[in-house]
Amino acid sequence: MKHMLKYSFSLLLTLFSIAIQAQEQPKDTIKKTERYGLRIGADISKLARTLYDKDYKGFELAGDYRITKKMYIAGELGNENKTTDDDRLNFTTKGSYFKAGFDNNFYQNWLNMENMIHLGVRYGFSTFSQQLNSYKIYDNSGYFPQAPEVAAGTKYNGLSAHWAEVVAGMKAKLFNNVYAGFSLRLNYLLTEKKPENFDNLYIPGFNRTYDGKFGVGWNYTITYFIPFYKKKK
């Protein structure tokens, strides 16, 4: 009986010690990590416009790379071929562009979420050509009932433009590693090389200049995330 009591007491102490150790372990044993890597895709709005607008052909690659918890290096690379038919001008712009900068994510993600509501900046650069297809002579004398159209066909090569861009947008995870994104852009033209006797009324990547320094743009992207490594959250 004495040995039984001694054994029972020892077993009770052992169970009590195990219980104490179990209580001391953290309740949340899930290791929370965040993924870091490259997200790359395309602007589907330019692809769609290429299909339905006979005066436009364009393509843009978009990507970002996560460097900190909130900060991403981001950029776009594209090409545009657009014919603009205004009241008095018909001209074609062809060229390529790239943009580079960063985005800061202001969205607080829950566990395993990787969505973004971001604000960022870009530096943009474009090289392009302008071809004046036709124009109408402005006449205020009333001699012509309608302004006559003049065929031109003059092409201006070696043009360029530099601008700064403020970006606001969002990205949402659709399913495994695939994201949909939308962004609005406000552009400010820094410098440009203009053709003689003409103006850069449209700049690839910048869009219309509206006879001034400012422009606006947007994109709709589908991107795929390539994870490189993980960090503890």
GROMACS .gro file of C-alpha atoms in nm:
model
  233
    1MET     CA    1   0.000   0.000   0.000
    2LYS     CA    2   0.286   0.233   0.085
    3HIS     CA    3   0.450   0.162  -0.247
    4MET     CA    4   0.117   0.218  -0.425
    5LEU     CA    5   0.073   0.558  -0.259
    6LYS     CA    6   0.431   0.649  -0.346
    7TYR     CA    7   0.377   0.544  -0.708
    8SER     CA    8   0.046   0.732  -0.730
    9PHE     CA    9   0.204   1.046  -0.581
   10SER     CA   10   0.494   1.025  -0.830
   11LEU     CA   11   0.253   0.980  -1.120
   12LEU     CA   12   0.044   1.274  -1.000
   13LEU     CA   13   0.354   1.496  -0.982
   14THR     CA   14   0.456   1.387  -1.331
   15LEU     CA   15   0.110   1.463  -1.475
   16PHE     CA   16   0.104   1.795  -1.291
   17SER     CA   17   0.445   1.889  -1.435
   18ILE     CA   18   0.330   1.798  -1.787
   19ALA     CA   19   0.017   2.010  -1.742
   20ILE     CA   20   0.224   2.308  -1.624
   21GLN     CA   21   0.458   2.279  -1.922
   22ALA     CA   22   0.163   2.257  -2.162
   23GLN     CA   23   0.014   2.577  -2.019
   24GLU     CA   24   0.343   2.759  -2.053
   25GLN     CA   25   0.361   2.688  -2.432
   26PRO     CA   26   0.208   2.959  -2.656
   27LYS     CA   27  -0.149   2.887  -2.759
   28ASP     CA   28  -0.092   3.013  -3.113
   29THR     CA   29   0.145   2.760  -3.263
   30ILE     CA   30   0.081   2.868  -3.625
   31LYS     CA   31   0.393   3.016  -3.777
   32LYS     CA   32   0.284   3.336  -3.952
   33THR     CA   33   0.493   3.417  -4.256
   34GLU     CA   34   0.475   3.659  -4.549
   35ARG     CA   35   0.588   3.582  -4.902
   36TYR     CA   36   0.835   3.792  -5.098
   37GLY     CA   37   0.885   3.769  -5.472
   38LEU     CA   38   0.809   3.901  -5.820
   39ARG     CA   39   0.462   3.975  -5.956
   40ILE     CA   40   0.442   4.017  -6.334
   41GLY     CA   41   0.162   4.044  -6.589
   42ALA     CA   42  -0.005   4.261  -6.852
   43ASP     CA   43  -0.247   4.551  -6.888
   44ILE     CA   44  -0.561   4.383  -7.023
   45SER     CA   45  -0.728   4.717  -7.106
   46LYS     CA   46  -0.469   4.785  -7.378
   47LEU     CA   47  -0.511   4.434  -7.517
   48ALA     CA   48  -0.889   4.476  -7.524
   49ARG     CA   49  -0.864   4.819  -7.689
   50THR     CA   50  -0.637   4.673  -7.957
   51LEU     CA   51  -0.920   4.434  -8.049
   52TYR     CA   52  -1.208   4.686  -8.071
   53ASP     CA   53  -1.033   5.013  -8.172
   54LYS     CA   54  -0.898   5.009  -8.529
   55ASP     CA   55  -0.691   5.323  -8.458
   56TYR     CA   56  -0.503   5.175  -8.163
   57LYS     CA   57  -0.250   4.898  -8.100
   58GLY     CA   58  -0.084   4.869  -7.762
   59PHE     CA   59   0.076   4.633  -7.514
   60GLU     CA   60   0.206   4.686  -7.161
   61LEU     CA   61   0.390   4.459  -6.917
   62ALA     CA   62   0.352   4.548  -6.549
   63GLY     CA   63   0.534   4.415  -6.246
   64ASP     CA   64   0.641   4.472  -5.888
   65TYR     CA   65   0.891   4.322  -5.646
   66ARG     CA   66   0.837   4.329  -5.270
   67ILE     CA   67   1.137   4.461  -5.075
   68THR     CA   68   0.988   4.533  -4.728
   69LYS     CA   69   0.663   4.469  -4.541
   70LYS     CA   70   0.492   4.763  -4.716
   71MET     CA   71   0.724   4.872  -4.999
   72TYR     CA   72   0.737   4.739  -5.354
   73ILE     CA   73   0.962   4.831  -5.647
   74ALA     CA   74   0.727   4.868  -5.944
   75GLY     CA   75   0.734   4.947  -6.313
   76GLU     CA   76   0.575   4.919  -6.655
   77LEU     CA   77   0.713   4.861  -7.006
   78GLY     CA   78   0.504   4.909  -7.319
   79ASN     CA   79   0.452   5.002  -7.680
   80GLU     CA   80   0.174   5.205  -7.847
   81ASN     CA   81   0.062   5.282  -8.203
   82LYS     CA   82  -0.226   5.530  -8.205
   83THR     CA   83  -0.394   5.739  -8.473
   84THR     CA   84  -0.570   6.048  -8.337
   85ASP     CA   85  -0.841   6.217  -8.542
   86ASP     CA   86  -0.919   6.562  -8.399
   87ASP     CA   87  -1.134   6.837  -8.546
   88ARG     CA   88  -0.842   6.977  -8.746
   89LEU     CA   89  -0.567   6.716  -8.722
   90ASN     CA   90  -0.517   6.351  -8.805
   91PHE     CA   91  -0.184   6.212  -8.683
   92THR     CA   92  -0.025   5.880  -8.587
   93THR     CA   93   0.201   5.827  -8.286
   94LYS     CA   94   0.428   5.523  -8.258
   95GLY     CA   95   0.674   5.448  -7.979
   96SER     CA   96   0.784   5.264  -7.667
   97TYR     CA   97   0.808   5.363  -7.301
   98PHE     CA   98   0.910   5.245  -6.959
   99LYS     CA   99   0.822   5.357  -6.607
  100ALA     CA  100   1.006   5.279  -6.283
  101GLY     CA  101   0.935   5.367  -5.921
  102PHE     CA  102   0.777   5.222  -5.609
  103ASP     CA  103   0.439   5.151  -5.445
  104ASN     CA  104   0.358   5.164  -5.074
  105ASN     CA  105   0.085   4.929  -4.949
  106PHE     CA  106  -0.157   5.083  -4.696
  107TYR     CA  107  -0.381   4.777  -4.663
  108GLN     CA  108  -0.355   4.573  -4.343
  109ASN     CA  109  -0.375   4.210  -4.455
  110TRP     CA  110  -0.507   3.928  -4.240
  111LEU     CA  111  -0.336   3.589  -4.220
  112ASN     CA  112  -0.243   3.458  -4.567
  113MET     CA  113  -0.394   3.762  -4.743
  114GLU     CA  114  -0.179   3.952  -4.993
  115ASN     CA  115  -0.405   4.234  -5.118
  116MET     CA  116  -0.291   4.592  -5.177
  117ILE     CA  117  -0.430   4.945  -5.162
  118HIS     CA  118  -0.127   5.140  -5.274
  119LEU     CA  119   0.007   5.484  -5.349
  120GLY     CA  120   0.329   5.533  -5.543
  121VAL     CA  121   0.536   5.734  -5.788
  122ARG     CA  122   0.699   5.663  -6.124
  123TYR     CA  123   0.959   5.817  -6.351
  124GLY     CA  124   0.853   5.774  -6.713
  125PHE     CA  125   1.051   5.791  -7.036
  126SER     CA  126   0.931   5.746  -7.395
  127THR     CA  127   1.088   5.745  -7.742
  128PHE     CA  128   0.848   5.782  -8.035
  129SER     CA  129   0.764   5.928  -8.376
  130GLN     CA  130   0.477   6.147  -8.494
  131GLN     CA  131   0.330   6.140  -8.844
  132LEU     CA  132   0.099   6.420  -8.954
  133ASN     CA  133  -0.145   6.248  -9.188
  134SER     CA  134  -0.371   6.544  -9.271
  135TYR     CA  135  -0.488   6.878  -9.134
  136LYS     CA  136  -0.754   7.138  -9.199
  137ILE     CA  137  -0.670   7.501  -9.270
  138TYR     CA  138  -0.820   7.738  -9.021
  139ASP     CA  139  -1.013   8.011  -9.205
  140ASN     CA  140  -1.208   8.286  -9.034
  141SER     CA  141  -1.282   8.491  -9.347
  142GLY     CA  142  -1.590   8.292  -9.434
  143TYR     CA  143  -1.464   8.229  -9.785
  144PHE     CA  144  -1.463   7.851  -9.737
  145PRO     CA  145  -1.793   7.699  -9.614
  146GLN     CA  146  -1.581   7.422  -9.465
  147ALA     CA  147  -1.212   7.419  -9.383
  148PRO     CA  148  -1.033   7.229  -9.662
  149GLU     CA  149  -0.837   6.917  -9.562
  150VAL     CA  150  -0.472   6.906  -9.664
  151ALA     CA  151  -0.290   6.573  -9.700
  152ALA     CA  152   0.049   6.589  -9.534
  153GLY     CA  153   0.223   6.260  -9.461
  154THR     CA  154   0.509   6.436  -9.281
  155LYS     CA  155   0.689   6.213  -9.031
  156TYR     CA  156   0.896   6.329  -8.734
  157ASN     CA  157   1.137   6.077  -8.584
  158GLY     CA  158   1.366   6.078  -8.280
  159LEU     CA  159   1.119   6.237  -8.039
  160SER     CA  160   1.130   6.177  -7.663
  161ALA     CA  161   0.964   6.276  -7.336
  162HIS     CA  162   1.034   6.248  -6.961
  163TRP     CA  163   0.766   6.277  -6.694
  164ALA     CA  164   0.678   6.212  -6.329
  165GLU     CA  165   0.374   6.010  -6.233
  166VAL     CA  166   0.166   5.968  -5.916
  167VAL     CA  167  -0.007   5.630  -5.894
  168ALA     CA  168  -0.303   5.522  -5.679
  169GLY     CA  169  -0.451   5.176  -5.708
  170MET     CA  170  -0.533   4.836  -5.568
  171LYS     CA  171  -0.457   4.468  -5.625
  172ALA     CA  172  -0.670   4.174  -5.512
  173LYS     CA  173  -0.592   3.803  -5.510
  174LEU     CA  174  -0.831   3.611  -5.738
  175PHE     CA  175  -0.693   3.263  -5.670
  176ASN     CA  176  -0.359   3.095  -5.612
  177ASN     CA  177  -0.084   3.344  -5.715
  178VAL     CA  178  -0.312   3.531  -5.963
  179TYR     CA  179  -0.405   3.895  -5.898
  180ALA     CA  180  -0.631   4.156  -6.058
  181GLY     CA  181  -0.528   4.522  -6.031
  182PHE     CA  182  -0.647   4.869  -6.120
  183SER     CA  183  -0.463   5.201  -6.097
  184LEU     CA  184  -0.516   5.569  -6.178
  185ARG     CA  185  -0.221   5.792  -6.282
  186LEU     CA  186  -0.164   6.167  -6.279
  187ASN     CA  187   0.128   6.266  -6.501
  188TYR     CA  188   0.342   6.580  -6.514
  189LEU     CA  189   0.563   6.637  -6.817
  190LEU     CA  190   0.920   6.727  -6.724
  191THR     CA  191   1.095   6.763  -7.060
  192GLU     CA  192   1.018   6.672  -7.420
  193LYS     CA  193   1.169   6.688  -7.766
  194LYS     CA  194   0.914   6.837  -8.006
  195PRO     CA  195   0.902   6.823  -8.386
  196GLU     CA  196   0.932   7.146  -8.583
  197ASN     CA  197   0.602   7.317  -8.667
  198PHE     CA  198   0.410   7.051  -8.473
  199ASP     CA  199   0.346   6.944  -8.114
  200ASN     CA  200   0.345   6.625  -7.909
  201LEU     CA  201  -0.029   6.598  -7.861
  202TYR     CA  202  -0.001   6.231  -7.767
  203ILE     CA  203   0.295   6.058  -7.599
  204PRO     CA  204   0.315   5.676  -7.558
  205GLY     CA  205   0.280   5.588  -7.189
  206PHE     CA  206   0.183   5.944  -7.101
  207ASN     CA  207  -0.135   5.969  -7.314
  208ARG     CA  208  -0.280   6.300  -7.429
  209THR     CA  209  -0.102   6.615  -7.320
  210TYR     CA  210  -0.409   6.842  -7.344
  211ASP     CA  211  -0.188   7.128  -7.467
  212GLY     CA  212  -0.008   7.148  -7.134
  213LYS     CA  213   0.210   6.969  -6.882
  214PHE     CA  214  -0.049   6.739  -6.727
  215GLY     CA  215  -0.189   6.407  -6.840
  216VAL     CA  216  -0.392   6.121  -6.694
  217GLY     CA  217  -0.387   5.746  -6.738
  218TRP     CA  218  -0.502   5.414  -6.595
  219ASN     CA  219  -0.447   5.041  -6.630
  220TYR     CA  220  -0.622   4.712  -6.552
  221THR     CA  221  -0.378   4.431  -6.487
  222ILE     CA  222  -0.375   4.056  -6.445
  223THR     CA  223  -0.050   3.946  -6.279
  224TYR     CA  224   0.108   3.624  -6.157
  225PHE     CA  225   0.313   3.607  -5.837
  226ILE     CA  226   0.642   3.413  -5.833
  227PRO     CA  227   0.746   3.359  -5.467
  228PHE     CA  228   1.117   3.366  -5.386
  229TYR     CA  229   1.130   3.339  -5.007
  230LYS     CA  230   0.931   3.391  -4.684
  231LYS     CA  231   0.974   3.607  -4.375
  232LYS     CA  232   0.813   3.579  -4.033
  233LYS     CA  233   0.523   3.816  -3.996
   0.00000   0.00000   0.00000
